[in-house]
Each structure stands twice: as C-alpha cells, then as structure tokens.
Tab-separated table of C-alpha atoms in Angstrom:
chain	number	residue	atom	x	y	z
A	15	MET	CA	-26.048	-20.282	-26.977
A	16	SER	CA	-22.804	-19.406	-27.880
A	17	GLU	CA	-20.383	-19.492	-24.763
A	18	PRO	CA	-18.908	-16.090	-23.956
A	19	LYS	CA	-15.829	-14.972	-25.670
A	20	ILE	CA	-12.458	-15.265	-23.281
A	21	ARG	CA	-10.904	-11.618	-22.851
A	22	ARG	CA	-7.324	-11.583	-22.657
A	23	THR	CA	-3.996	-8.930	-22.248
A	24	ARG	CA	-2.008	-8.056	-25.001
A	25	ASN	CA	-0.045	-9.923	-24.382
A	26	GLY	CA	-2.269	-13.622	-24.905
A	27	ALA	CA	-2.795	-13.667	-20.739
A	28	ARG	CA	-6.250	-14.399	-19.786
A	29	LEU	CA	-8.404	-11.951	-17.278
A	30	PRO	CA	-10.810	-13.224	-15.169
A	31	ALA	CA	-14.530	-12.323	-16.257
A	32	ASP	CA	-16.271	-9.177	-14.859
A	33	GLN	CA	-18.221	-10.463	-11.615
A	34	ALA	CA	-20.138	-7.754	-9.176
A	35	THR	CA	-18.560	-9.432	-6.387
A	36	PRO	CA	-16.017	-7.828	-5.337
A	37	ARG	CA	-12.859	-10.647	-6.032
A	38	TYR	CA	-9.609	-11.341	-6.417
A	39	LEU	CA	-7.740	-14.730	-7.428
A	40	GLY	CA	-10.942	-16.126	-7.063
A	41	GLU	CA	-12.208	-15.397	-3.572
A	42	ASN	CA	-14.345	-12.860	-1.834
A	43	ILE	CA	-12.674	-9.305	-0.762
A	44	GLU	CA	-15.924	-7.718	0.108
A	45	LYS	CA	-14.588	-8.060	3.934
A	46	ASP	CA	-11.058	-6.314	2.856
A	47	LEU	CA	-12.750	-3.460	1.295
A	48	ARG	CA	-14.745	-2.668	4.119
A	49	GLU	CA	-12.313	-3.177	6.532
A	50	VAL	CA	-9.349	-1.171	5.055
A	51	SER	CA	-11.713	1.903	3.892
A	52	GLU	CA	-12.941	2.106	7.375
A	53	ARG	CA	-9.831	2.428	8.923
A	54	ALA	CA	-8.819	4.966	6.209
A	55	ASP	CA	-11.546	7.463	6.322
A	56	GLY	CA	-14.488	6.068	7.608
A	57	GLY	CA	-15.854	4.400	4.956
A	58	THR	CA	-16.419	6.612	2.421
A	59	MET	CA	-16.919	5.731	-1.452
A	60	GLN	CA	-13.367	7.075	-2.178
A	61	SER	CA	-11.358	5.024	0.037
A	62	ARG	CA	-13.805	2.116	-1.102
A	63	ILE	CA	-12.936	2.585	-4.657
A	64	LEU	CA	-9.271	3.345	-3.870
A	65	VAL	CA	-8.840	-0.885	-1.968
A	66	ALA	CA	-10.801	-1.872	-4.997
A	67	ALA	CA	-8.137	-0.380	-7.146
A	68	ILE	CA	-5.921	-2.114	-5.668
A	69	ALA	CA	-7.157	-5.413	-6.363
A	70	LEU	CA	-8.245	-4.412	-9.557
A	71	PHE	CA	-4.846	-3.370	-10.581
A	72	ALA	CA	-3.007	-6.054	-8.991
A	73	GLU	CA	-4.839	-9.074	-11.215
A	74	ARG	CA	-5.582	-7.145	-14.505
A	75	GLY	CA	-2.639	-4.462	-15.361
A	76	TYR	CA	-2.713	-1.160	-14.704
A	77	GLU	CA	-3.600	-0.942	-18.859
A	78	ASN	CA	-6.293	-3.237	-18.817
A	79	LEU	CA	-8.275	-2.173	-15.779
A	80	ASN	CA	-11.922	-1.970	-16.767
A	81	MET	CA	-13.216	1.082	-15.184
A	82	ARG	CA	-17.246	-0.305	-15.845
A	83	THR	CA	-16.009	-3.532	-13.800
A	84	LEU	CA	-14.506	-0.812	-10.767
A	85	ALA	CA	-17.988	0.783	-10.873
A	86	GLY	CA	-19.290	-2.577	-10.686
A	87	TRP	CA	-17.322	-3.389	-7.599
A	88	VAL	CA	-18.127	-0.275	-5.383
A	89	GLY	CA	-22.112	0.169	-6.770
A	90	LEU	CA	-21.141	2.921	-9.424
A	91	LYS	CA	-22.051	3.531	-13.021
A	92	ALA	CA	-18.571	3.802	-14.873
A	93	PRO	CA	-18.881	8.142	-15.993
A	94	THR	CA	-19.068	8.783	-12.000
A	95	LEU	CA	-15.882	7.265	-10.960
A	96	TYR	CA	-14.866	10.374	-13.211
A	97	ASN	CA	-16.372	12.887	-10.110
A	98	TYR	CA	-13.744	11.245	-7.659
A	99	TYR	CA	-10.388	11.022	-10.184
A	100	ALA	CA	-9.903	12.745	-13.106
A	101	SER	CA	-7.417	10.135	-14.744
A	102	LYS	CA	-6.467	6.122	-14.186
A	103	GLU	CA	-2.945	7.579	-12.954
A	104	GLN	CA	-4.489	9.706	-10.257
A	105	LEU	CA	-6.358	6.827	-8.911
A	106	LEU	CA	-3.478	4.400	-9.302
A	107	VAL	CA	-1.329	7.001	-7.459
A	108	GLU	CA	-3.844	7.768	-4.976
A	109	ALA	CA	-4.912	3.506	-4.495
A	110	ILE	CA	-0.837	2.784	-3.990
A	111	GLU	CA	-0.847	5.632	-1.159
A	112	LEU	CA	-3.407	4.718	0.373
A	113	GLY	CA	-2.198	0.725	0.907
A	114	MET	CA	0.916	1.733	2.045
A	115	THR	CA	-0.988	4.541	4.374
A	116	ASP	CA	-2.801	1.839	6.013
A	117	PHE	CA	0.511	-1.153	6.099
A	118	PHE	CA	2.268	1.435	8.150
A	119	SER	CA	-0.565	3.054	10.424
A	120	TYR	CA	-1.249	-0.503	11.094
A	121	ILE	CA	1.794	-1.422	12.358
A	122	LEU	CA	3.339	1.664	13.470
A	123	GLU	CA	0.919	3.333	15.008
A	124	GLY	CA	2.097	3.909	19.058
A	125	ILE	CA	4.669	2.228	18.548
A	126	ASP	CA	7.592	4.431	20.002
A	127	ASP	CA	5.369	3.793	23.033
A	128	VAL	CA	6.056	0.218	23.567
A	129	PRO	CA	9.504	0.040	25.126
A	130	ARG	CA	12.393	-1.022	23.310
A	131	GLU	CA	12.836	-4.516	24.262
A	132	GLN	CA	9.611	-5.676	23.274
A	133	ARG	CA	9.117	-2.941	20.361
A	134	LEU	CA	10.890	-4.964	17.382
A	135	PHE	CA	8.766	-8.400	18.291
A	136	GLU	CA	5.768	-5.978	18.571
A	137	ILE	CA	6.424	-4.465	14.682
A	138	VAL	CA	6.585	-8.566	13.459
A	139	HIS	CA	3.446	-9.515	15.389
A	140	ARG	CA	1.943	-6.311	13.817
A	141	HIS	CA	3.945	-7.191	10.165
A	142	ALA	CA	3.143	-10.620	9.995
A	143	GLY	CA	-0.976	-10.673	11.655
A	144	TYR	CA	-1.644	-7.989	8.811
A	145	LYS	CA	-0.491	-10.108	6.375
A	146	MET	CA	-2.317	-12.653	7.443
A	147	ARG	CA	-5.689	-10.680	8.372
A	148	HIS	CA	-5.601	-8.929	4.835
A	149	ARG	CA	-3.595	-11.354	2.667
A	150	LEU	CA	-5.376	-11.023	-0.346
A	151	ILE	CA	-4.970	-6.900	-0.285
A	152	ALA	CA	-1.840	-7.299	0.956
A	153	ARG	CA	-1.287	-9.331	-1.958
A	154	ALA	CA	-2.377	-6.983	-4.163
A	155	ASN	CA	-0.535	-4.180	-2.794
A	156	ASP	CA	3.010	-6.024	-3.234
A	157	ARG	CA	2.054	-6.442	-6.911
A	158	LEU	CA	1.649	-2.590	-7.149
A	159	ILE	CA	5.047	-1.693	-5.215
A	160	ASP	CA	6.928	-4.141	-7.140
A	161	PRO	CA	10.267	-1.745	-8.097
A	162	GLN	CA	9.278	-3.325	-12.161
A	163	PHE	CA	5.531	-2.442	-12.089
A	164	ALA	CA	6.674	1.206	-10.734
A	165	ARG	CA	9.227	1.843	-13.858
A	166	MET	CA	6.252	0.907	-16.192
A	167	PHE	CA	3.300	2.778	-14.952
A	168	LEU	CA	4.356	5.495	-12.553
A	169	PRO	CA	6.275	8.775	-12.886
A	170	GLU	CA	9.813	8.743	-11.307
A	171	ASP	CA	9.217	11.438	-9.033
A	172	THR	CA	5.735	9.550	-7.297
A	173	ALA	CA	8.011	5.977	-7.518
A	174	ARG	CA	10.852	7.075	-5.278
A	175	HIS	CA	8.274	8.417	-3.542
A	176	PHE	CA	6.612	4.706	-2.912
A	177	SER	CA	10.493	3.437	-2.882
A	178	GLY	CA	11.659	6.029	-0.114
A	179	ARG	CA	8.558	4.862	2.113
A	180	MET	CA	9.784	1.522	2.508
A	181	ALA	CA	13.283	2.414	2.620
A	182	GLY	CA	12.333	4.462	5.765
A	183	TYR	CA	10.417	1.299	7.350
A	184	ARG	CA	13.447	-0.554	6.497
A	185	HIS	CA	15.444	1.330	8.100
A	186	THR	CA	12.985	1.288	11.550
A	187	VAL	CA	13.615	-1.951	11.521
A	188	GLN	CA	16.863	-2.121	10.903
A	189	ASP	CA	17.449	0.012	13.794
A	190	LEU	CA	16.066	-2.575	16.299
A	191	VAL	CA	17.427	-5.393	14.613
A	192	ARG	CA	20.763	-4.128	15.774
A	193	ASP	CA	20.045	-4.416	19.214
A	194	TYR	CA	20.583	-8.603	18.694
A	195	VAL	CA	22.606	-8.156	15.366
A	196	ALA	CA	26.218	-6.628	15.560
A	197	ASP	CA	27.360	-4.919	12.590
A	198	ASP	CA	31.176	-7.095	11.867
A	199	ALA	CA	28.082	-10.227	12.659
A	200	PRO	CA	28.878	-12.735	9.980
A	201	VAL	CA	24.946	-11.805	8.696
A	202	SER	CA	24.399	-8.300	8.852
A	203	PRO	CA	22.147	-6.568	10.766
A	204	LYS	CA	20.724	-5.238	6.977
A	205	VAL	CA	20.530	-8.643	4.890
A	206	VAL	CA	18.991	-10.145	8.852
A	207	THR	CA	16.210	-7.482	8.783
A	208	LEU	CA	15.250	-8.227	5.184
A	209	ALA	CA	15.037	-11.586	5.732
A	210	LEU	CA	12.820	-10.515	8.587
A	211	LEU	CA	10.855	-8.615	7.053
A	212	SER	CA	10.381	-11.565	3.885
A	213	GLN	CA	9.160	-14.090	6.952
A	214	CYS	CA	6.333	-11.424	8.005
A	215	ASP	CA	5.356	-10.289	4.492
A	216	ARG	CA	4.999	-14.490	3.626
A	217	MET	CA	2.392	-14.898	5.801
A	218	ALA	CA	0.066	-13.720	3.015
A	219	TYR	CA	0.714	-16.335	0.357
A	220	TRP	CA	1.066	-19.443	3.025
A	221	TYR	CA	-1.463	-19.051	5.796
A	222	ASN	CA	-4.980	-20.241	4.892
A	223	PRO	CA	-7.825	-19.213	7.083
A	224	LYS	CA	-9.240	-22.952	6.382
A	225	GLY	CA	-6.607	-24.422	7.366
A	226	GLN	CA	-5.572	-26.329	10.843
A	227	MET	CA	-3.553	-23.449	12.396
A	228	THR	CA	-5.620	-20.698	14.099
A	229	PRO	CA	-4.261	-16.782	13.185
A	230	GLU	CA	-2.800	-17.517	16.800
A	231	GLN	CA	-0.360	-20.178	15.870
A	232	ALA	CA	0.309	-19.033	12.647
A	233	LEU	CA	1.716	-15.789	14.485
A	234	GLU	CA	3.352	-17.889	17.376
A	235	GLN	CA	5.341	-19.690	14.524
A	236	VAL	CA	6.662	-17.042	13.115
A	237	SER	CA	7.591	-15.250	16.296
A	238	ILE	CA	9.660	-17.882	17.109
A	239	LEU	CA	11.390	-18.597	14.294
A	240	ILE	CA	12.100	-14.542	13.587
A	241	ARG	CA	13.471	-15.390	17.888
A	242	ARG	CA	16.071	-18.120	16.498
A	243	MET	CA	17.499	-15.954	13.586
A	244	LEU	CA	18.256	-13.395	16.125
A	245	GLY	CA	19.773	-15.193	18.242
A	246	THR	CA	16.967	-15.161	20.966
A	247	ALA	CA	14.843	-16.916	23.720
A	248	ALA	CA	11.570	-18.424	22.428
C-alpha cells in the first residue's frame, strides 16, 4: 500500500494532515474551542466555527484553509459552512474579531472598578493568565493580527480597524504605566509599555502546562519581573 501523499503549500511548506479532532501545533484544542466559544455567545455553532477557523488560518495560512477540514472539526458537512459564512474572507474577518473581543473582554471587563493603584497589575495578571490558559489559541491569534498577515489578506479598512483596537489597548496600559514612569525617564513610558505587554504575550510560548511550574507560580514570576521593570517593590 502506498503512503498518503504529503500536502504542501505553493511555496513547498508541509501542511498538517487533516484530522477530525481539533488540533493546533500537534495538540488537542477542544478545550479552548469550547471555552472561548462559550464565552462568546454561549457556545453556539457560529462561535465554534470562528474559534476553529482562528487555529486553521494560523496553522495552514489563508490560501490553504480546507473548508472540509474546518467542517470536520466542528461536526458539519462542508457545504453547511456557507449557511453561516458566505465567503472565506468574511470568515477570516469575523474570526479575528471574535479572537480580539474575547481577549480584550477577558482583560478589561470591570477593570475601571479596580482601584487605580492596582489596575495595571490586575491587567498584567489577566493578560498573562489569558495567554497561559489559552496558549494555543493565543498563539494562533498572534499570527492573524500580525501586520504582515493583515496587509496580505485583509481589506485596508479592516486592517486599520484591527490595528486601532490593538493601539487602543496599548494606550490604556500606557496611561497606567505613566503612574510609574515619567515621560522624561531614560526609558519612555511607550517603550516600557511595549516591553510589559511583550512579557505577558510570551506566556503563550514559554509556559509548559506539563512542566514543574504551576500556573500560579508562573504568573507570580511575571508579576515580579514587571514590578522590577517599573521600579516597584515585588
């Protein structure tokens, strides 16, 4: 019996094999599919399709998304997907929108009720915690909101919309960073903000849930590091 032919992209990159079980970077993401879609709208099929699309677009690329594979992941037949989304472009745009909305809602919901002096560190805790808890979906989201990806596959006005949402979040954090870093400091509040957010984002890449560090210990490590960046007591 001959071995199955390896599928590749147009530039020769190898595509993952189609599987019924939702997997991203070789790991089962059923838990993330369920949790994020339930937060979005109670776990409807529409939100489940979008979360699955985030992972597939990120892993395979926009041009190589196999709608049959996506349908298999969410338990549908391929033609039925078009009852939910009229085109692949619409699917991509709404998938990115859902990913951003879930991320920002997780971090910013009720944040204005937190005392000002605690607000920045609460944001850090939630941001890093999201990246750790949903590390695979978070990594997929990162690929879809990359400016280069946006220039290639999104309409210009849509790319500006997503860029504006990201900038708005950075400005929110930067305003809080100014409580600790003066505008004329050796390292500007903007650069400190970018470094702070980068440390939170990296949780999706270095934290290993099968490793020796518990989630609580990992979050404490990031919190200590950022407090030292800001010159506050750990």
